[in-house]
PDB file of C-alpha atoms in Angstrom:
ATOM      1  CA  UNK A   1      27.658 -54.248 -70.408  1.00 77.00           C
ATOM      2  CA  UNK A   2      29.682 -57.435 -70.630  1.00 83.00           C
ATOM      3  CA  UNK A   3      28.937 -60.794 -72.100  1.00 86.00           C
ATOM      4  CA  UNK A   4      27.934 -63.876 -70.119  1.00 85.00           C
ATOM      5  CA  UNK A   5      31.374 -65.498 -70.359  1.00 84.00           C
ATOM      6  CA  UNK A   6      33.068 -62.436 -68.863  1.00 87.00           C
ATOM      7  CA  UNK A   7      30.701 -62.509 -65.890  1.00 89.00           C
ATOM      8  CA  UNK A   8      31.390 -66.172 -65.157  1.00 88.00           C
ATOM      9  CA  UNK A   9      35.144 -66.136 -65.855  1.00 87.00           C
ATOM     10  CA  UNK A  10      36.152 -62.803 -64.333  1.00 90.00           C
ATOM     11  CA  UNK A  11      33.906 -62.286 -61.301  1.00 92.00           C
ATOM     12  CA  UNK A  12      35.388 -62.746 -57.857  1.00 95.00           C
ATOM     13  CA  UNK A  13      31.929 -62.846 -56.258  1.00 95.00           C
ATOM     14  CA  UNK A  14      28.834 -64.106 -58.046  1.00 94.00           C
ATOM     15  CA  UNK A  15      25.270 -63.911 -56.731  1.00 94.00           C
ATOM     16  CA  UNK A  16      22.927 -66.354 -58.459  1.00 93.00           C
ATOM     17  CA  UNK A  17      19.377 -67.192 -57.390  1.00 94.00           C
ATOM     18  CA  UNK A  18      19.388 -70.737 -58.727  1.00 93.00           C
ATOM     19  CA  UNK A  19      22.247 -73.128 -58.219  1.00 92.00           C
ATOM     20  CA  UNK A  20      24.793 -73.365 -61.040  1.00 92.00           C
ATOM     21  CA  UNK A  21      23.906 -76.047 -63.536  1.00 89.00           C
ATOM     22  CA  UNK A  22      25.480 -79.446 -63.902  1.00 85.00           C
ATOM     23  CA  UNK A  23      24.597 -81.275 -67.111  1.00 76.00           C
ATOM     24  CA  UNK A  24      24.794 -85.004 -67.856  1.00 65.00           C
ATOM     25  CA  UNK A  25      27.678 -85.700 -65.499  1.00 60.00           C
ATOM     26  CA  UNK A  26      29.549 -82.597 -66.637  1.00 69.00           C
ATOM     27  CA  UNK A  27      30.030 -79.536 -64.468  1.00 77.00           C
ATOM     28  CA  UNK A  28      28.170 -77.068 -66.740  1.00 85.00           C
ATOM     29  CA  UNK A  29      28.208 -73.587 -65.190  1.00 90.00           C
ATOM     30  CA  UNK A  30      30.484 -74.768 -62.375  1.00 90.00           C
ATOM     31  CA  UNK A  31      33.330 -75.068 -64.893  1.00 88.00           C
ATOM     32  CA  UNK A  32      32.756 -71.452 -65.916  1.00 89.00           C
ATOM     33  CA  UNK A  33      33.390 -70.141 -62.388  1.00 91.00           C
ATOM     34  CA  UNK A  34      36.737 -68.511 -61.738  1.00 91.00           C
ATOM     35  CA  UNK A  35      38.892 -70.611 -59.396  1.00 92.00           C
ATOM     36  CA  UNK A  36      39.065 -69.206 -55.851  1.00 94.00           C
ATOM     37  CA  UNK A  37      35.898 -67.145 -56.379  1.00 95.00           C
ATOM     38  CA  UNK A  38      32.826 -66.901 -54.134  1.00 96.00           C
ATOM     39  CA  UNK A  39      29.313 -68.014 -55.050  1.00 96.00           C
ATOM     40  CA  UNK A  40      26.152 -67.040 -53.155  1.00 97.00           C
ATOM     41  CA  UNK A  41      23.150 -69.078 -54.263  1.00 95.00           C
ATOM     42  CA  UNK A  42      20.224 -71.272 -53.224  1.00 93.00           C
ATOM     43  CA  UNK A  43      22.052 -74.602 -53.581  1.00 91.00           C
ATOM     44  CA  UNK A  44      20.505 -76.864 -50.947  1.00 91.00           C
ATOM     45  CA  UNK A  45      23.874 -78.523 -50.247  1.00 92.00           C
ATOM     46  CA  UNK A  46      22.443 -81.477 -48.303  1.00 92.00           C
ATOM     47  CA  UNK A  47      20.501 -82.510 -51.418  1.00 93.00           C
ATOM     48  CA  UNK A  48      23.216 -81.582 -53.959  1.00 91.00           C
ATOM     49  CA  UNK A  49      26.437 -83.309 -52.901  1.00 92.00           C
ATOM     50  CA  UNK A  50      27.736 -83.594 -56.507  1.00 91.00           C
ATOM     51  CA  UNK A  51      27.355 -79.829 -56.888  1.00 92.00           C
ATOM     52  CA  UNK A  52      29.150 -79.158 -53.600  1.00 94.00           C
ATOM     53  CA  UNK A  53      31.975 -81.501 -54.621  1.00 93.00           C
ATOM     54  CA  UNK A  54      32.271 -79.852 -58.052  1.00 92.00           C
ATOM     55  CA  UNK A  55      32.475 -76.385 -56.464  1.00 94.00           C
ATOM     56  CA  UNK A  56      35.089 -77.599 -53.986  1.00 94.00           C
ATOM     57  CA  UNK A  57      37.201 -79.032 -56.808  1.00 92.00           C
ATOM     58  CA  UNK A  58      37.255 -75.535 -58.367  1.00 91.00           C
ATOM     59  CA  UNK A  59      38.171 -74.033 -54.958  1.00 94.00           C
ATOM     60  CA  UNK A  60      34.959 -71.970 -55.000  1.00 95.00           C
ATOM     61  CA  UNK A  61      33.762 -70.685 -51.631  1.00 95.00           C
ATOM     62  CA  UNK A  62      29.996 -71.017 -51.551  1.00 94.00           C
ATOM     63  CA  UNK A  63      27.232 -69.677 -49.345  1.00 94.00           C
ATOM     64  CA  UNK A  64      23.836 -71.335 -49.557  1.00 90.00           C
TER      65      UNK A  64
END
């Protein structure tokens, strides 16, 4: 078992059912993702451009 921070900060590939959170103009869970990692999630990119941009700024490869 590992704690939540270790999962977000150390995983190269993360599978998450819901999209990572963004809170009040901040990147929320997006900032916890390891740079150059891969995220697989239901993100609905056409409706969530700020999320897509935030993931791109962290160099996260995402599959929706």
